[in-house]
Short mmCIF file of C-alpha atoms in Angstrom, two decimals:
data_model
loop_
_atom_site.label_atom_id
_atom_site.label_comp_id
_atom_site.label_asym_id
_atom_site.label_seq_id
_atom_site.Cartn_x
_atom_site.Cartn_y
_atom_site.Cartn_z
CA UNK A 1 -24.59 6.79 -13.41
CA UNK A 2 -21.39 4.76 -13.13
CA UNK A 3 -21.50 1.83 -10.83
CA UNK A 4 -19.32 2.61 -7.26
CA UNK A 5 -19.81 -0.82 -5.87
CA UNK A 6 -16.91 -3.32 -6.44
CA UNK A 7 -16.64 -7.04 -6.56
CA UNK A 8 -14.56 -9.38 -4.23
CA UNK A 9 -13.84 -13.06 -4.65
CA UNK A 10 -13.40 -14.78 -2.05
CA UNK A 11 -12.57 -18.58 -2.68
CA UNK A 12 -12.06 -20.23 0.80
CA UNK A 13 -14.06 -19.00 4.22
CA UNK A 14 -10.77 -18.14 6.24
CA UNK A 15 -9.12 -15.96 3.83
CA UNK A 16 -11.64 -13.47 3.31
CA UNK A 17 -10.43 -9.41 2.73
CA UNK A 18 -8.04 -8.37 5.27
CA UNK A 19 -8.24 -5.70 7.83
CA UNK A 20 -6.13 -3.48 5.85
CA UNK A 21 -8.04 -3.74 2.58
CA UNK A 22 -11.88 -2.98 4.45
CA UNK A 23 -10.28 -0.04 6.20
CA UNK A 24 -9.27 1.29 3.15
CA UNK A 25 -12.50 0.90 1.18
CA UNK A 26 -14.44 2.41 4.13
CA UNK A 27 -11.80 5.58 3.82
CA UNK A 28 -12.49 6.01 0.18
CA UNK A 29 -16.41 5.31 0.80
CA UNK A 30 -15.92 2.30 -1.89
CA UNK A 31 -18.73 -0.32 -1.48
CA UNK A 32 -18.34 -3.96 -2.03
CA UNK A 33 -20.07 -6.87 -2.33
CA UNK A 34 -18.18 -10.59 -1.42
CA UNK A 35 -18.15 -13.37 -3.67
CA UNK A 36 -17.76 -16.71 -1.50
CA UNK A 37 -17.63 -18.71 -4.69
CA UNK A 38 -17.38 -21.74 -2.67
CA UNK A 39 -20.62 -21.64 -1.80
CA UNK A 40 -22.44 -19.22 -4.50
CA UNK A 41 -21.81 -19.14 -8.00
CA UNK A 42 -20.26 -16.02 -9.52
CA UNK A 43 -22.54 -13.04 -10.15
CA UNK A 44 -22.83 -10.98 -13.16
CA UNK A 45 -20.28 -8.56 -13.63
CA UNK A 46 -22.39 -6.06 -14.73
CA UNK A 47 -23.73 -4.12 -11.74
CA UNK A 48 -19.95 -3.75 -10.84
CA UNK A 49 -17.19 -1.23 -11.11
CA UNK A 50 -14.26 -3.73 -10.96
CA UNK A 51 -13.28 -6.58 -9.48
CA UNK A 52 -10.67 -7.94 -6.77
CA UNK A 53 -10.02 -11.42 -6.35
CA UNK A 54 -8.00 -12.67 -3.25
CA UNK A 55 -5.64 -15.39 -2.75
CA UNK A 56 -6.58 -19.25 -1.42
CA UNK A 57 -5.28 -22.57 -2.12
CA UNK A 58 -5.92 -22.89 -5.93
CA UNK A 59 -3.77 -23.22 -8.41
CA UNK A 60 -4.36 -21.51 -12.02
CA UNK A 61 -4.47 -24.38 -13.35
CA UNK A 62 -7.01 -26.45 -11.18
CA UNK A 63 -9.91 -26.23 -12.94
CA UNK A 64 -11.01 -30.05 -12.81
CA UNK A 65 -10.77 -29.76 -9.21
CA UNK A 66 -12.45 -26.20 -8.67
CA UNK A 67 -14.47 -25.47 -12.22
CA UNK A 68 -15.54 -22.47 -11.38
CA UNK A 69 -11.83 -20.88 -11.96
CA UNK A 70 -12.87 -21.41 -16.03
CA UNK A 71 -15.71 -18.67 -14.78
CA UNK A 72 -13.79 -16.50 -13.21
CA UNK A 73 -10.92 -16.30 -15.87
CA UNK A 74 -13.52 -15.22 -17.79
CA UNK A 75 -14.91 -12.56 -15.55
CA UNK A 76 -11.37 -11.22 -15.41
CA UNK A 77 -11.08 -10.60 -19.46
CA UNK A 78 -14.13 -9.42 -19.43
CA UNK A 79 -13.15 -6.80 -16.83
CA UNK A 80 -10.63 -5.60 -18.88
CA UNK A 81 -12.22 -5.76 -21.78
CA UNK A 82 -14.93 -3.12 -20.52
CA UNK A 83 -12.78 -1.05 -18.95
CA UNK A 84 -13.37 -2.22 -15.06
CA UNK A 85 -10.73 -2.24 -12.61
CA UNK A 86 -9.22 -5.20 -11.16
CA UNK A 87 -7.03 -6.06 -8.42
CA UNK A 88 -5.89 -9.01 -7.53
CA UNK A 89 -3.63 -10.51 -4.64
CA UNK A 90 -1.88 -13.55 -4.74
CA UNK A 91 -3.71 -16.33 -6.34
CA UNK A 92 -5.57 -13.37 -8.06
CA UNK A 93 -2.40 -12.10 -9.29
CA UNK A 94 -1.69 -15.38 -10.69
CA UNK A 95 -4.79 -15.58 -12.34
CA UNK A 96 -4.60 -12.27 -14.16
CA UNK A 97 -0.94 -12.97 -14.87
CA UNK A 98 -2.36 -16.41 -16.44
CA UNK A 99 -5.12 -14.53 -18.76
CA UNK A 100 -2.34 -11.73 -19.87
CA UNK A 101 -0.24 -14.83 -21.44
CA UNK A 102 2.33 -15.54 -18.13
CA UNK A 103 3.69 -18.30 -17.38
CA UNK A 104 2.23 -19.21 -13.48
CA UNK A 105 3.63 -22.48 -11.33
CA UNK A 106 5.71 -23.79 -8.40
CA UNK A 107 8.83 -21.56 -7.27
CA UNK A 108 11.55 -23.45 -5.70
CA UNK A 109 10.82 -22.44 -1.89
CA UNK A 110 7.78 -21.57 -0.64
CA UNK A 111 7.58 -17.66 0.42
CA UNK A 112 5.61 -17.46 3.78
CA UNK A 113 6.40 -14.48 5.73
CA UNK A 114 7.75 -10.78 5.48
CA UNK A 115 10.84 -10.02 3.03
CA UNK A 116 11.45 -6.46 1.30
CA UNK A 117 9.70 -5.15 -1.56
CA UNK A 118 11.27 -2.99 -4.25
CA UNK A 119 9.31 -0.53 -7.25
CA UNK A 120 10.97 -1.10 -10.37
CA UNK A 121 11.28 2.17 -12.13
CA UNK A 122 8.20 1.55 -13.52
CA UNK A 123 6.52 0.91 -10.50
CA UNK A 124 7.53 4.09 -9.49
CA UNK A 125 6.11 5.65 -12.36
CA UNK A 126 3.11 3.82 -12.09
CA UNK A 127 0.16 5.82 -10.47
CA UNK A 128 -1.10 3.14 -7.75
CA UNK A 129 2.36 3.73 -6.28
CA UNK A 130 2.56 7.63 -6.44
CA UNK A 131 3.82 8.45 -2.59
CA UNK A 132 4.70 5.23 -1.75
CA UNK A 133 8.06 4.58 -0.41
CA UNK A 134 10.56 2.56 -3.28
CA UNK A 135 11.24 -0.30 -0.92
CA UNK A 136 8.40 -1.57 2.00
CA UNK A 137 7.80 -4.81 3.78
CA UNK A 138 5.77 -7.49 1.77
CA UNK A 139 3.84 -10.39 3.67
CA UNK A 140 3.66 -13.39 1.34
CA UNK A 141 1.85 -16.55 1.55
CA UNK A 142 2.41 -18.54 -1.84
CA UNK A 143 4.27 -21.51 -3.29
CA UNK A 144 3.58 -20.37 -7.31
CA UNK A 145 4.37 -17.74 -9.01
CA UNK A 146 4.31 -15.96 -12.17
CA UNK A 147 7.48 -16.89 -14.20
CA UNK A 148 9.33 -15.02 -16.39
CA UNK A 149 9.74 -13.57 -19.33
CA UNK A 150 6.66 -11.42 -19.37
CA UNK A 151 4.94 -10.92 -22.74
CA UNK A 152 5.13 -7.79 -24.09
CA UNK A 153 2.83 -4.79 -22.82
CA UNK A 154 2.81 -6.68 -19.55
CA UNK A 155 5.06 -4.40 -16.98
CA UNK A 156 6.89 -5.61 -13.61
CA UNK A 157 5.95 -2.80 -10.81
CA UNK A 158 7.79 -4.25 -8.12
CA UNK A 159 10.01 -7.43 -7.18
CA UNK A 160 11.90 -8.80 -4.56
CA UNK A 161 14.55 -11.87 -3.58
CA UNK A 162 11.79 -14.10 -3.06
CA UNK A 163 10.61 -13.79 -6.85
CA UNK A 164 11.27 -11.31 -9.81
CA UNK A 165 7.47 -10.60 -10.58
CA UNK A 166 5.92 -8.89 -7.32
CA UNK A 167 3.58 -6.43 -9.04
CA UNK A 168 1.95 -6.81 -12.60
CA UNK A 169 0.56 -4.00 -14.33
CA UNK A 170 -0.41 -3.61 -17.90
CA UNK A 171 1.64 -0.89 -20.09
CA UNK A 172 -1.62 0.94 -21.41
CA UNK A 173 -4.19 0.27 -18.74
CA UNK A 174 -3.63 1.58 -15.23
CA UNK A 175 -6.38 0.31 -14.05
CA UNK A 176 -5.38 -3.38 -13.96
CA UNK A 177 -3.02 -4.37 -11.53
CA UNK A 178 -1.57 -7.47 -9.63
CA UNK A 179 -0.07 -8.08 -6.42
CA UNK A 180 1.89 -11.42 -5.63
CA UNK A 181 1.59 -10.04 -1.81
CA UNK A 182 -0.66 -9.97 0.68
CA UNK A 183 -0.51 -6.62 2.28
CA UNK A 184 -4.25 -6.04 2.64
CA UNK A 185 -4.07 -8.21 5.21
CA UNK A 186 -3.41 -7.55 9.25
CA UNK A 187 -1.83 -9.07 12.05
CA UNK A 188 -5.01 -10.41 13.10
CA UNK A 189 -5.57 -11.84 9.66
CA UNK A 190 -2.30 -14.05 9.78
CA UNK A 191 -2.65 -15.46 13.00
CA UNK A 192 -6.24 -16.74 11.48
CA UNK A 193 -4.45 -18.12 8.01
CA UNK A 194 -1.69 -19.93 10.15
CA UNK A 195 -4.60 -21.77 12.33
CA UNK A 196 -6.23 -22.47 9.53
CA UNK A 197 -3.21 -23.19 6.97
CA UNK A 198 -0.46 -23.92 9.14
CA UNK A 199 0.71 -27.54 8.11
CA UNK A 200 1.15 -25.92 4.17
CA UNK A 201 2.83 -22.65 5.94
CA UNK A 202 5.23 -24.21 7.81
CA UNK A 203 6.26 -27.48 5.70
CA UNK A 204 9.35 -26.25 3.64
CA UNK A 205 8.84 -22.70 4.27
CA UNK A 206 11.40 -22.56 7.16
CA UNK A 207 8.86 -20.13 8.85
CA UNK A 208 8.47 -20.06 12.62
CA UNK A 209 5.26 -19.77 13.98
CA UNK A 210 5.93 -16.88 16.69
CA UNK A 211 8.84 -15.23 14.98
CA UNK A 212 5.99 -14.77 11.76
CA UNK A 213 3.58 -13.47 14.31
CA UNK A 214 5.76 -11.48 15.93
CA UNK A 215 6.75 -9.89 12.71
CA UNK A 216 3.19 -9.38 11.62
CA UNK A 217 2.39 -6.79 14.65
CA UNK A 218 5.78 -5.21 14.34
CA UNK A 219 5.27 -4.60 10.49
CA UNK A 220 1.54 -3.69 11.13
CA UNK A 221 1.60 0.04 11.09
CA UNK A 222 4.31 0.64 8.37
CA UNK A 223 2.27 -1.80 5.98
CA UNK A 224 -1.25 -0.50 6.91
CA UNK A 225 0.01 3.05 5.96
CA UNK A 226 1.41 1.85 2.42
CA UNK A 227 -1.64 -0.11 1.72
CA UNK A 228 -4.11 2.36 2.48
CA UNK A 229 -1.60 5.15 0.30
CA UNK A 230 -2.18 2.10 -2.68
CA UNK A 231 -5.48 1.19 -2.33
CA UNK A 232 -6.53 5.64 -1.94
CA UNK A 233 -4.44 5.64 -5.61
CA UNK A 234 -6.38 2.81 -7.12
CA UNK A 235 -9.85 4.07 -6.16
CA UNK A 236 -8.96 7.30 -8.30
CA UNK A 237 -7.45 5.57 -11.00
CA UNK A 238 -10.41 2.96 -10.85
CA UNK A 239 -12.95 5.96 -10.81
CA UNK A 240 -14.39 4.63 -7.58
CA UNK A 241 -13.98 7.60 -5.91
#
């Protein structure tokens, strides 16, 4: 029988999955096991499904300072390479972006906060994003970013002002895709980032503190609905459910 149960990296203990994302893998009756890697080594892949990996303060690049990102790029071509599904948010957008062949570093600004979204037409094509709305509100928390070009068979699902590669998606495989944004996560979940991260947040960024809150609970429902309309496409397209 095909695994159901799906791996999460986690790589820092205050930006674990967001409220968003566990709501929407108890909907689709998806289990999960979490990955703090910075306390546990990496499992095996094998008794696993697919694989998301979350955002933290990494860089794609770091792998002197945090070795066990030489692991997990390897876990990541290997879940492609056997068919798995992967998902990856931020930092584990990056990472994907960096095995595909990208080019990942530092934008020019910061992007903290929430800024509008847009499918490209082949986002809209794309299955994840059947039923989802062309433009939606994206909550971002980065400083790097994949850059372009893209190399071919790579395909951009979604951009924005902030940066021109949002969403990642490979042509052929629909089961592989990347999010620059954070939308699995809730209001709840940024007030805990900016007490734990605010000093990087909020140096450059131009962010204020209770304006981003404030945003966060007034964005809440219309993100929650477009996540959980993503994440119920993925599970089918992932065969998780």
């Amino acid at each position: 029988m095909t695994p159901k149960k799906i791996l999460i990296v986690q790589h820092v203990d205050w930006e674990g999955p967001g409220g968003h994302l566990l709501a929407a893998l108890a909907a689709a009756r998806v289990g999960y096991e979490v990955a703090r890697v910075w306390e546990n080594p990496l499992p095996r892949l094998d008794p696993f499904a697919g694989l998301i990996v979350l955002g933290g303060p990494p860089n794609v690049d770091e792998e002197d300072a945090f070795p066990y990102l030489r692991l997990l790029k390897a876990m990541i071509k290997e879940t492609i390479d056997t068919g798995r599904a992967y998902l990856g948010f931020c930092l584990g957008h990056q990472l994907l972006a960096h095995v595909l062949g990208c080019r990942v570093g530092p934008m020019s600004k910061k992007s903290v906060g929430f800024i509008n979204g847009h499918l490209t037409p082949r986002g809209r094509d794309h299955p994840a994003f059947q039923g989802l709305p062309a433009d939606f509100p994206l909550f971002k928390w980065h400083g790097q970013g994949v850059h372009m070009p893209v190399p071919h068979g790579l395909a951009i699902l979604a951009t924005s002002e902030a940066i021109r590669v949002e969403a990642l998606g490979i042509m052929e495989n629909t089961r592989v895709v990347g999010l620059q944004f954070d939308n699995h996560a809730e209001a709840q979940d940024t007030a805990t980032w900016l007490a734990h991260d605010r000093d990087w947040a909020l140096s450059g960024s131009d962010v204020d503190p209770e304006a981003l809150l404030a945003q966060a609970r007034e964005h809440e429902a219309v993100i929650g609905k477009t996540f959980r309309g993503f994440m119920g496409n993925f599970c089918r397209i992932a065969g998780l459910t």
